[in-house]
Coordinates of C-alpha atoms in Angstrom, one line a residue:
X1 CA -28.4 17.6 96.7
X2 CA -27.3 20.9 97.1
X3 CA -23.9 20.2 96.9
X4 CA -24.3 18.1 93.6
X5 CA -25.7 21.2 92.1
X6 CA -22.9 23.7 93.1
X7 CA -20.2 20.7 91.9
X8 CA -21.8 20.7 88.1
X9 CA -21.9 24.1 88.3
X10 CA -18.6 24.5 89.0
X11 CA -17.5 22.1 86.6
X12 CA -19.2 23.6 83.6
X13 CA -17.6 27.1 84.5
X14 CA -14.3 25.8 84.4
X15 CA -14.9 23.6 81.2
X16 CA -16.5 27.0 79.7
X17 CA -13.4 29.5 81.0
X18 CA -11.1 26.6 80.1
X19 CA -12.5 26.9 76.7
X20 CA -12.9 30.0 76.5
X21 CA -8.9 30.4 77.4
X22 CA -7.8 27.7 74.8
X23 CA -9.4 29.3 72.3
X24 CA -8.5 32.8 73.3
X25 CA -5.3 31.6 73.7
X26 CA -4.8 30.2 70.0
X27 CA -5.9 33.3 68.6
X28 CA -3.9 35.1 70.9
X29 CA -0.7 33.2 69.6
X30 CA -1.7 33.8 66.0
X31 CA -2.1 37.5 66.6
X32 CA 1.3 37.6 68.5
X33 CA 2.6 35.9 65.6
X34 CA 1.1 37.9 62.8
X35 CA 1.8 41.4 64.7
X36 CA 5.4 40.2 65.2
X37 CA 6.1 38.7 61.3
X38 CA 3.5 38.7 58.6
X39 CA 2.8 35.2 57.3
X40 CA 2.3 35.1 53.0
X41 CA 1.8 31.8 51.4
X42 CA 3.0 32.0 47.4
X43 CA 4.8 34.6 45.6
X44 CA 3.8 38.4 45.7
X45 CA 3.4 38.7 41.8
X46 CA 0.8 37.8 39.5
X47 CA 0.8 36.2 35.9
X48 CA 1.4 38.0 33.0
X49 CA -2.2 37.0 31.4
X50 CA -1.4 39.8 28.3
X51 CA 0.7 37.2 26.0
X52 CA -2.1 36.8 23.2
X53 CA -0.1 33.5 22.0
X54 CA -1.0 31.8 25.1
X55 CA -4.5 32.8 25.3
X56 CA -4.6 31.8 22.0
X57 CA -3.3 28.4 22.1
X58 CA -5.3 27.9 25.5
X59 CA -8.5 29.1 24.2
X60 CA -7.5 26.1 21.4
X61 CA -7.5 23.3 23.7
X62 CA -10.6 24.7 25.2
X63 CA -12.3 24.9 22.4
X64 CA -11.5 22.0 20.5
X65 CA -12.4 19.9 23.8
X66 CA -16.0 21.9 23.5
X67 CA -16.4 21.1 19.9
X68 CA -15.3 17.3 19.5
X69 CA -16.4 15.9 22.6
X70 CA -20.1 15.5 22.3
X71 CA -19.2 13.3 19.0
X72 CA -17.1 10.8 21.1
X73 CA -19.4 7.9 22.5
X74 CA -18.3 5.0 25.0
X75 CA -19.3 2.2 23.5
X76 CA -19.7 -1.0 26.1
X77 CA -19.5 -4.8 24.7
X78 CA -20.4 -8.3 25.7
X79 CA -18.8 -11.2 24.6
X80 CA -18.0 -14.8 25.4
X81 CA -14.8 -15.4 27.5
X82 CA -11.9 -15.3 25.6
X83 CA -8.3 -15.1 26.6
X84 CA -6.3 -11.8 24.7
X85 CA -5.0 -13.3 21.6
X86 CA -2.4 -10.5 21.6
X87 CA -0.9 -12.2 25.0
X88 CA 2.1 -10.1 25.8
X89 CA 3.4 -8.7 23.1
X90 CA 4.7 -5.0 23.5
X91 CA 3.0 -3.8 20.5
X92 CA -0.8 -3.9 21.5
X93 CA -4.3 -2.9 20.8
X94 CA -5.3 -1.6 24.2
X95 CA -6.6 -4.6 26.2
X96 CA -9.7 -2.8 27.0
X97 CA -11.1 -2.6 30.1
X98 CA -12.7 -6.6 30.4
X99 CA -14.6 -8.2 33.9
X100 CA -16.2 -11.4 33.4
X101 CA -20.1 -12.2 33.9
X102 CA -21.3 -15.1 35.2
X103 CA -22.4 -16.9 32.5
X104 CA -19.5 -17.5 30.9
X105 CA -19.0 -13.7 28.9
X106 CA -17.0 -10.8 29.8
X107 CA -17.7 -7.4 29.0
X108 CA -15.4 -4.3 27.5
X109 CA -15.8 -0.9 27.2
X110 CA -14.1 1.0 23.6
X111 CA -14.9 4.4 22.2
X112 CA -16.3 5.5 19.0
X113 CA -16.6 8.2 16.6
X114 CA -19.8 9.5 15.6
X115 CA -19.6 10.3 11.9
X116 CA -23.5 10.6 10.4
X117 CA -26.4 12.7 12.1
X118 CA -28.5 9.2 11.7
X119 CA -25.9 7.0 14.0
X120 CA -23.4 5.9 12.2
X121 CA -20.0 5.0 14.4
X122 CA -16.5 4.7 13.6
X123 CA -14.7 2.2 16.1
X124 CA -12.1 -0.6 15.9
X125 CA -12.8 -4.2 15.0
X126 CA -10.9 -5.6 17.7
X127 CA -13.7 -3.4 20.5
X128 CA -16.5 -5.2 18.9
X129 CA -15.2 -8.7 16.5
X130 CA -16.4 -10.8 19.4
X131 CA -19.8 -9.3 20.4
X132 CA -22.8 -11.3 21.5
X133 CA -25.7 -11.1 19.2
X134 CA -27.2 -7.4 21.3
X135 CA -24.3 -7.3 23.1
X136 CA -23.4 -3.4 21.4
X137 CA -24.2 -0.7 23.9
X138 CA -23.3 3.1 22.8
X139 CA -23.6 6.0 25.6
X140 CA -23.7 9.4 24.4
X141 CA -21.5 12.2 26.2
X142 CA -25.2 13.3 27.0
X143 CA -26.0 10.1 28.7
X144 CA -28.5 8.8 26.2
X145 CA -27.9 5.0 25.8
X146 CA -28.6 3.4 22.7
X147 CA -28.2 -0.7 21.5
X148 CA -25.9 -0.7 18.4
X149 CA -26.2 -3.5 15.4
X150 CA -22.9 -4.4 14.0
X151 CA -23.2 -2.9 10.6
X152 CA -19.3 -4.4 9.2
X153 CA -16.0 -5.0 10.0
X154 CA -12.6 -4.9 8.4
X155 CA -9.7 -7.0 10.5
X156 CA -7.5 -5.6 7.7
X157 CA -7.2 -2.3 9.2
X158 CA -8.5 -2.9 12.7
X159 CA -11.5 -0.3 11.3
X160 CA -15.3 -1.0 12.7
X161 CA -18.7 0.4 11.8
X162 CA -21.6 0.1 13.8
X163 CA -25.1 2.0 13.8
X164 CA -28.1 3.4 16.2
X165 CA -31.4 4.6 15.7
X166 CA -31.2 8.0 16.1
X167 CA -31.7 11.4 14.4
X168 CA -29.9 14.8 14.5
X169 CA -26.4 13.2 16.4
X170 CA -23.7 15.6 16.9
X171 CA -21.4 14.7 14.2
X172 CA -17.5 14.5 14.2
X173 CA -15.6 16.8 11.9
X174 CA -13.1 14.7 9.7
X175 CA -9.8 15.9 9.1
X176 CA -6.9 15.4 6.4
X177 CA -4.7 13.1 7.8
X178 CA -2.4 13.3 4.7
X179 CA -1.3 16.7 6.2
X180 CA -0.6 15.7 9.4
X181 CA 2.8 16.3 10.3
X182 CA 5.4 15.4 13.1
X183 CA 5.8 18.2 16.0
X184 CA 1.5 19.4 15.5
X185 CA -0.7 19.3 18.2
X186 CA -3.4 16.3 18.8
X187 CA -5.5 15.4 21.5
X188 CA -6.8 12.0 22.4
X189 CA -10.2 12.2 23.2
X190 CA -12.1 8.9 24.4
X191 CA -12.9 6.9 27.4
X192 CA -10.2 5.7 29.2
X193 CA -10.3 3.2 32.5
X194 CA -14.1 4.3 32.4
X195 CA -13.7 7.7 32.6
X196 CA -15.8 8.9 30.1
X197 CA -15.4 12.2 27.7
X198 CA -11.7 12.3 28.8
X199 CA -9.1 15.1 26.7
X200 CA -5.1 14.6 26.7
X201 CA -2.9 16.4 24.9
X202 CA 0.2 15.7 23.2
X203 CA 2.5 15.8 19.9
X204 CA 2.0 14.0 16.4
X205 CA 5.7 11.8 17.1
X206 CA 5.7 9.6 13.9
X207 CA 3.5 8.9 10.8
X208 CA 3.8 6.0 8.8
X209 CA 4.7 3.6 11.5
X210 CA 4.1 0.1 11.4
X211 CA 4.3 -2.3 14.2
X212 CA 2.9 -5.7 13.1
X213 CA 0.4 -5.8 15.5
X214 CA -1.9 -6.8 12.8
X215 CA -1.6 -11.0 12.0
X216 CA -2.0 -10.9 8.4
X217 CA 0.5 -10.5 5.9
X218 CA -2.2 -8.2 4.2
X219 CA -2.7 -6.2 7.3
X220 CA -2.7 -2.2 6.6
X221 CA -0.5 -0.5 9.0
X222 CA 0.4 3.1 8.5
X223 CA -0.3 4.5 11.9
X224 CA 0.1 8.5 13.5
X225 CA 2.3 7.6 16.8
X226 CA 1.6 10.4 19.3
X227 CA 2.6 10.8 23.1
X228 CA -1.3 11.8 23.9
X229 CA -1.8 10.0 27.1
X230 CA -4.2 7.2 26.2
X231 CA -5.0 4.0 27.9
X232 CA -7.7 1.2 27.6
X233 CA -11.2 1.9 27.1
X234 CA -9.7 4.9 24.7
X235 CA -10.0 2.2 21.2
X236 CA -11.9 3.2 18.6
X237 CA -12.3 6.9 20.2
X238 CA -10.7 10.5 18.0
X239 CA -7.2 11.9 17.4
X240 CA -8.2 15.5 16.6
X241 CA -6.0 18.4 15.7
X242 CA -5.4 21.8 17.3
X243 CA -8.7 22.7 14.8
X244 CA -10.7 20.3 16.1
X245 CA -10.7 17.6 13.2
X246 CA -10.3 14.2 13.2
X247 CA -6.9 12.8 11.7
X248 CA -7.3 9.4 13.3
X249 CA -8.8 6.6 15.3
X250 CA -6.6 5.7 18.4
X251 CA -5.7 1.7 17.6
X252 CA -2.9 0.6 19.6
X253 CA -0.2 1.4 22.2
X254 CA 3.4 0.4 23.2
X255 CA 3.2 -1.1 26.4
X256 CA 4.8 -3.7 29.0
X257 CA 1.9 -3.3 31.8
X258 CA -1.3 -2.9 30.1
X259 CA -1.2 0.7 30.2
X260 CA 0.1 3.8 28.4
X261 CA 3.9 4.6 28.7
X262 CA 4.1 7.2 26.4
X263 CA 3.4 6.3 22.8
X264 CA 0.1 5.4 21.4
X265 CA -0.9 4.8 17.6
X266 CA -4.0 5.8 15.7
X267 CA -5.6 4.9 12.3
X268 CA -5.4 7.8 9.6
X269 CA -8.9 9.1 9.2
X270 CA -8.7 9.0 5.4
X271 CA -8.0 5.0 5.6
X272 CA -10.6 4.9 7.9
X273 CA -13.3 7.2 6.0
X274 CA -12.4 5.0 3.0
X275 CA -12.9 1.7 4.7
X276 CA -15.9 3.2 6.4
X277 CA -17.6 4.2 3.1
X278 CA -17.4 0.3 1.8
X279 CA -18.6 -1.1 5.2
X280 CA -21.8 1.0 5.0
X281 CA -22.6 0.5 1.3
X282 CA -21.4 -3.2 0.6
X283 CA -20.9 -4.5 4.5
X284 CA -17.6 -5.6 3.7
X285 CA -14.2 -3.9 2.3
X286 CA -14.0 -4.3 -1.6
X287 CA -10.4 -4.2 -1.8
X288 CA -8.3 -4.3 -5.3
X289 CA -4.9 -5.7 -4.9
X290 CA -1.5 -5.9 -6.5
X291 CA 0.2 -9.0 -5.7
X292 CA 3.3 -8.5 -4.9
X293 CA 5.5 -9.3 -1.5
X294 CA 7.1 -6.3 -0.3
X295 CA 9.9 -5.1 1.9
X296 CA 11.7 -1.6 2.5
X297 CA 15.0 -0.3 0.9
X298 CA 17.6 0.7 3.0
X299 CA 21.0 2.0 2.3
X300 CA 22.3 -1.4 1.7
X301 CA 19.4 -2.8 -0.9
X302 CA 19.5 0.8 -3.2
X303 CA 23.2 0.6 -3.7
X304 CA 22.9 -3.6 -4.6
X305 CA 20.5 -2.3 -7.2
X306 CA 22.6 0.8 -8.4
X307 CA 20.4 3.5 -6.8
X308 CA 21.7 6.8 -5.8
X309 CA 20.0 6.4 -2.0
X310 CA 17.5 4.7 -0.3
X311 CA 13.7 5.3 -1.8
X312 CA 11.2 3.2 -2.8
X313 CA 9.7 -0.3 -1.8
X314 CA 11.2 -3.5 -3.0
X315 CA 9.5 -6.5 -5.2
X316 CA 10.3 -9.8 -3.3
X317 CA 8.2 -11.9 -4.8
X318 CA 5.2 -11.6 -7.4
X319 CA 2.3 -13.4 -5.5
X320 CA -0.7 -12.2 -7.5
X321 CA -2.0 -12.3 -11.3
X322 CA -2.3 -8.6 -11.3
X323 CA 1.2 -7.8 -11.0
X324 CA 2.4 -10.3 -12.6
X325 CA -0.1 -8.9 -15.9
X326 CA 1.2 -5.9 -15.8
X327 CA 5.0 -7.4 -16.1
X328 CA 6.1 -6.6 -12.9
X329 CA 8.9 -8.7 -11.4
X330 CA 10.6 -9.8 -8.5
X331 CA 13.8 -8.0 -7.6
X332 CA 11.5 -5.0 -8.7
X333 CA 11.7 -1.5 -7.1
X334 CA 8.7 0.9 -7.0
X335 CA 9.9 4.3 -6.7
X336 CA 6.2 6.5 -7.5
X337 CA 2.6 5.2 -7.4
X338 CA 0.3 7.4 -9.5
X339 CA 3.3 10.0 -9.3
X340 CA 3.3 9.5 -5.2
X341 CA 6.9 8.8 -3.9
X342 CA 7.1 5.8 -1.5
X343 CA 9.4 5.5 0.7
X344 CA 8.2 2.4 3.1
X345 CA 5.7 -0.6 2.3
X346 CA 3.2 0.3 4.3
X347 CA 3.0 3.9 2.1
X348 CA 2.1 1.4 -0.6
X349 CA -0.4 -0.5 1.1
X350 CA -2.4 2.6 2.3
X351 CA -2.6 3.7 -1.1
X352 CA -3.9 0.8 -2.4
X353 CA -6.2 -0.2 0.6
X354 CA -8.3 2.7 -1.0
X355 CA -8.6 1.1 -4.3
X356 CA -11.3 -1.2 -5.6
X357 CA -11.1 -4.5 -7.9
X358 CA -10.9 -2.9 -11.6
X359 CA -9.2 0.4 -10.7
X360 CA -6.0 1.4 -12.2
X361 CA -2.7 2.1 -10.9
X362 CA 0.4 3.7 -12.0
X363 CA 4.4 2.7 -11.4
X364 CA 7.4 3.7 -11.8
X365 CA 9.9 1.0 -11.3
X366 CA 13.6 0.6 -10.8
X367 CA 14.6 -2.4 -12.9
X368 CA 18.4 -3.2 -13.9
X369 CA 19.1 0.6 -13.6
X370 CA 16.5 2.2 -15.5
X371 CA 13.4 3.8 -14.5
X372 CA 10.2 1.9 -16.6
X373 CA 6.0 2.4 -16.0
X374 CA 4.1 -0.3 -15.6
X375 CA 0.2 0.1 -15.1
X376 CA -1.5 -2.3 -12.9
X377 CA -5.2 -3.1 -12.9
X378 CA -5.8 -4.6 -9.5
X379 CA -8.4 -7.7 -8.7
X380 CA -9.4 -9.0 -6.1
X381 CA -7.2 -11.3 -3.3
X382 CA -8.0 -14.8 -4.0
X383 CA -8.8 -17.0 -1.2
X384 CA -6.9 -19.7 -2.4
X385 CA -3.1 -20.4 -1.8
X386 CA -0.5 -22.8 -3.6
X387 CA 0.4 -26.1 -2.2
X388 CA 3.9 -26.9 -2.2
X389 CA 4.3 -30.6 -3.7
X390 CA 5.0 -33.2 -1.1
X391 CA 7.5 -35.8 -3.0
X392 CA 9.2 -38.7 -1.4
X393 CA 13.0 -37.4 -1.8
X394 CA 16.2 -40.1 -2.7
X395 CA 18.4 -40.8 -0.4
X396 CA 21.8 -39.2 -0.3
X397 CA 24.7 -41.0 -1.0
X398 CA 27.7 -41.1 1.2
X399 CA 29.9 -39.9 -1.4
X400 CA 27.8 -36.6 -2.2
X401 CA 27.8 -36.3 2.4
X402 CA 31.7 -36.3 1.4
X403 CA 31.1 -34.0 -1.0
X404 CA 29.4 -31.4 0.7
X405 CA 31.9 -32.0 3.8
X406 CA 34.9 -30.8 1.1
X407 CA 33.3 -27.8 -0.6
X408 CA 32.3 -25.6 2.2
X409 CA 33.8 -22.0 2.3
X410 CA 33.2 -19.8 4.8
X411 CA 33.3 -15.8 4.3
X412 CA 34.4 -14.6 7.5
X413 CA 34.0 -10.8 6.6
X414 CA 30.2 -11.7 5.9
X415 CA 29.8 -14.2 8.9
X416 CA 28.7 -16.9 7.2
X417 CA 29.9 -20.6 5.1
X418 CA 27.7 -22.2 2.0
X419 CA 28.8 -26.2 1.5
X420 CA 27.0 -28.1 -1.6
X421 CA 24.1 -29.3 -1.1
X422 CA 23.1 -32.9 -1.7
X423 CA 21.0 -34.2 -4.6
X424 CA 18.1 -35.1 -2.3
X425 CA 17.9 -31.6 -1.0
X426 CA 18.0 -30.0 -4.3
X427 CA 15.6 -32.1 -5.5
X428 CA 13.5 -31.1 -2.2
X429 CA 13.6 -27.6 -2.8
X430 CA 13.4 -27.6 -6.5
X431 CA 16.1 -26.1 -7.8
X432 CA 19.1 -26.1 -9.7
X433 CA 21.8 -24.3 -7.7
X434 CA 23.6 -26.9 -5.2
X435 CA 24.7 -23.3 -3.3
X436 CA 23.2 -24.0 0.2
X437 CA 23.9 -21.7 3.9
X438 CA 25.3 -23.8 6.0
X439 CA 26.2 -21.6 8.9
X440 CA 26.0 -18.3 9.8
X441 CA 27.6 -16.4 12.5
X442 CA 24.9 -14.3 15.5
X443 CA 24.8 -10.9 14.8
X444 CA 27.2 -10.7 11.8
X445 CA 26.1 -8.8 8.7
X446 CA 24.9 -11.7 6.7
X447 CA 22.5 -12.6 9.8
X448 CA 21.4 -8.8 10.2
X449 CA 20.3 -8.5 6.8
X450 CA 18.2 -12.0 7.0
X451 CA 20.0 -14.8 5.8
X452 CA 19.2 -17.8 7.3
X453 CA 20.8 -21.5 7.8
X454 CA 19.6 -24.0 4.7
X455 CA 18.6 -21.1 2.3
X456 CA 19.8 -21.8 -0.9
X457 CA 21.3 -19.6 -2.9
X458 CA 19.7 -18.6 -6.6
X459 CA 21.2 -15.6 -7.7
X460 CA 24.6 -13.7 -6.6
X461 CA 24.7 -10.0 -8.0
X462 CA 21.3 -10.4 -10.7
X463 CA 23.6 -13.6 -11.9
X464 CA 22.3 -17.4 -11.6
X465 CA 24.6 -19.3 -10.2
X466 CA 24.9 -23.0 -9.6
X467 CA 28.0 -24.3 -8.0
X468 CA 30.2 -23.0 -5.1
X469 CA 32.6 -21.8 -6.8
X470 CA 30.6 -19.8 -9.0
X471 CA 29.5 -17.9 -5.5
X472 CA 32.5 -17.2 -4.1
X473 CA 33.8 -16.0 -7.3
X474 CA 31.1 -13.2 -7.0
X475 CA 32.0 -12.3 -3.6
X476 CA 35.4 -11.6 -4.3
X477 CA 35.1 -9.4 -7.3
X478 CA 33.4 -7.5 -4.8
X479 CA 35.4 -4.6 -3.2
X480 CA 35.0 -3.2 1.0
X481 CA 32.0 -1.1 0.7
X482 CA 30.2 -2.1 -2.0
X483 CA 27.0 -4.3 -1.6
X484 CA 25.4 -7.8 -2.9
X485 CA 22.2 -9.0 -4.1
X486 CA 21.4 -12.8 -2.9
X487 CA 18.6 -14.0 -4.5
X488 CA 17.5 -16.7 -1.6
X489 CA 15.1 -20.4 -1.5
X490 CA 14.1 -20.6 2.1
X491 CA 13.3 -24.0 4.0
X492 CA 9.3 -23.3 3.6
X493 CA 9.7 -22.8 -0.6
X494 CA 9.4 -19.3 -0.5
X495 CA 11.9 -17.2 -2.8
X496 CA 13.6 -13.5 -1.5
X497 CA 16.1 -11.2 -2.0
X498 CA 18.7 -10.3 0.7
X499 CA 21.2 -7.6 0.1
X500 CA 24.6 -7.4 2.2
X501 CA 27.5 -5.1 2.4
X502 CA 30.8 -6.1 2.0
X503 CA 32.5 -4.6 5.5
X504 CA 35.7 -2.3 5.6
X505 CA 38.8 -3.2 7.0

């Protein structure tokens, strides 16, 4: 007994002295260390922190992040399962943030913009378009959670309103976004991946741009691109400038995983506001239209049509009785509305997206070299389209098979060969010209510009024409350099213009 005592005692001294030495010892080698070479982590000066410019810009971001943030909500949906329509495109609306339920739903989270002290919300349509009948949550930045109805929606724009019943809401401040400009400042405030009230920074890259993301040939796209890092869950949530306005909704980013990659795309705030103000008076968008199909002019198109340079938007085709009123015609370019210079279609559309049925518009259009106004009243799009007729065609003889088989001509320089076409397929496509494309060469500058195989051609150089001959003619008065105009029949009916260039050399 005794000797078990003195063994644990003697153990425990040791483990205490053996202690007592490693540790000693440890210190004892830092000391060593630091008496022998003194050990500094980071460099010896400090920051300038006088350079008032980049307090100021700091105190910005700091601000501004202060300010807007409590008007940002997170705003979480239910909806019945339903597979992305948008698939894999690389143009998106952020695919935002979806599980499934059990019952068959699935559930998203968006962002929204609060713009009315009694709960009013900006969002997109495509955050809430398939919500269950409560299935609108809104969370405040302070926590406060709130069921939203679904006051309207406008697929048009991608623009959403909803409401809660509350009082005294911090409310958004909205910005200009006609005076946004490339190289400012914006931050991206929203609530990306489910990390609410989150701020990125970044540049204003584009405005104006259009992508196609929306599936209607009506669809309003003039978006601000910016390199603000955004990802989903960020839909429907603010754009704000270095002041701490709003200049857009963030819509839609470029993307080949689901996630941002460095551009994202938000809807101007005064498209927005305007859609906004309809959805909460009337509950839907009452929208005045033209009537007209549109497309941009390039270098190529201005000089078919005798125009210094590129500007303006070209007439295709005359689709509605309010343009075609107020005399305007296809081949048509519209270089001002109500004294605004356009310079792409989508400039156009945004200007008339905030127009109502009876309001008045102003032109100025490019016809056959001179410079005419036209005023348009707009009306409202029908809902009804044309039906092409549906006639039992004659057969083609053998002789006019021959026929086509000995009047083809190809234009090499263009990259592509018309033949005549057969009385059955004139009388198909209802027309007169027998001028049809029967091939056309990948890439080459006929194919570029969008001609297409069986189009049939009207018009050569604002000139009807009928007969091959009378085309190829026109294409060799033509000189290297100068351009075109083909007035086109595709395969579906539809009529358009398509200008080429005649190459050099």
């Amino acid at each position: 007994m005794k000797r078990s005592i003195l063994a644990a005692f003697f153990f425990i001294t040791i483990g205490i002295i053996f202690g007592v030495v490693l540790v000693s010892d440890f210190d004892g080698v830092n000391l060593g260390l630091a008496q022998q070479k003194q050990i500094q982590l980071g460099a010896d000066r400090k920051p300038d922190k006088t350079d008032l410019n980049l307090q100021a810009a700091n105190d910005a971001f700091v601000k501004v992040s202060k300010e807007a943030t409590p008007s940002i909500v997170s705003i979480v949906v239910t909806t019945k399962a339903k597979k992305n329509p948008h698939g894999e495109e690389f143009f998106r609306f952020f695919p935002d943030f979806r599980f499934r339920l059990p019952d068959e739903q699935s559930q998203g989270s968006g962002s929204g913009v609060i713009v009315s002290k009694d709960g009013y919300i900006i969002t997109n349509n495509h955050v809430v378009e398939n919500a269950a009948g409560d299935g609108i949550e809104v969370v405040l930045n302070d926590t406060r959670r709130f069921k939203a109805k679904l006051i309207g929606t406008d697929p048009l724009t991608d623009v959403a309103i909803i409401k809660i019943e509350a009082s005294d809401l911090p409310v958004a401040v909205l910005g200009n976004s006609d005076d946004v400009q490339v190289g400012q400042w914006a931050l991206a405030i929203g609530n990306p991946l489910g990390l609410n009230s989150t701020v990125t920074a970044g540049i204003i890259s584009y405005i104006g741009r259009s992508i196609r993301i929306i599936q209607d040939s009506y669809g309003i796209e003039n978006f601000i691109q910016t390199d603000a890092a955004v990802n989903p869950g960020n839909s429907g949530g603010a754009l704000v400038n270095i002041y701490g306005e709003v200049i857009g909704i963030n819509t839609a980013i470029a993307t080949t995983n689901q996630r941002y990659q460095g551009y994202s795309f938000a809807i101007p705030i005064n498209l927005a506001k305007t859609v906004a103000m309809d959805l909460i008076k009337y509950g839907k968008v009452e929208r005045g239209y033209i009537g007209v199909s549109i497309s941009l002019v390039d270098e190529t198109l201005a000089k078919a049509n005798g125009l210094d340079k590129a500007e303006g938007v070209f007439v295709q085709e005359v689709i509605g009785e309010a343009a075609k009123a107020a005399g305007v015609k296809a081949g048509d370019i519209i270089l001002l509305i109500d004294g605004k210079p356009l310079k792409a279609p989508n400039e156009l559309q945004t200007h008339i997206a905030a127009k109502h049925p009876g309001d008045k518009v102003k032109l100025l259009i490019w016809r056959d070299e001179k410079k005419i106004e036209k005023i348009v009243t707009l009306k409202p799009r029908s809902n009804t389209s044309d039906v092409a007729s549906n006639t039992s065609p004659d057969e083609a003889s053998d002789s006019e098979s021959q026929e086509v088989a000995s009047r083809s001509i190809t234009f090499d320089n263009l990259g592509f060969s018309v033949a005549k076409a057969d009385a059955r397929t004139m009388k198909e496509r209802e027309v007169t010209s027998s001028v049809i494309v029967s091939d056309l060469k990948g890439f080459s500058e006929a194919a570029n510009r969008g001609l297409r195989v069986n189009d049939i051609i009207l018009e050569a150089d604002r000139k009807p024409i009928g007969t091959v001959t009378d085309f190829e003619k026109i294409v060799k008065s033509k000189k290297p350099g100068d351009a075109l105009m083909l007035r086109v029949k595709g395969a579906q009916g539809g009529t358009r213009f398509v200008a080429v260039m005649i190459p050099k050399g």
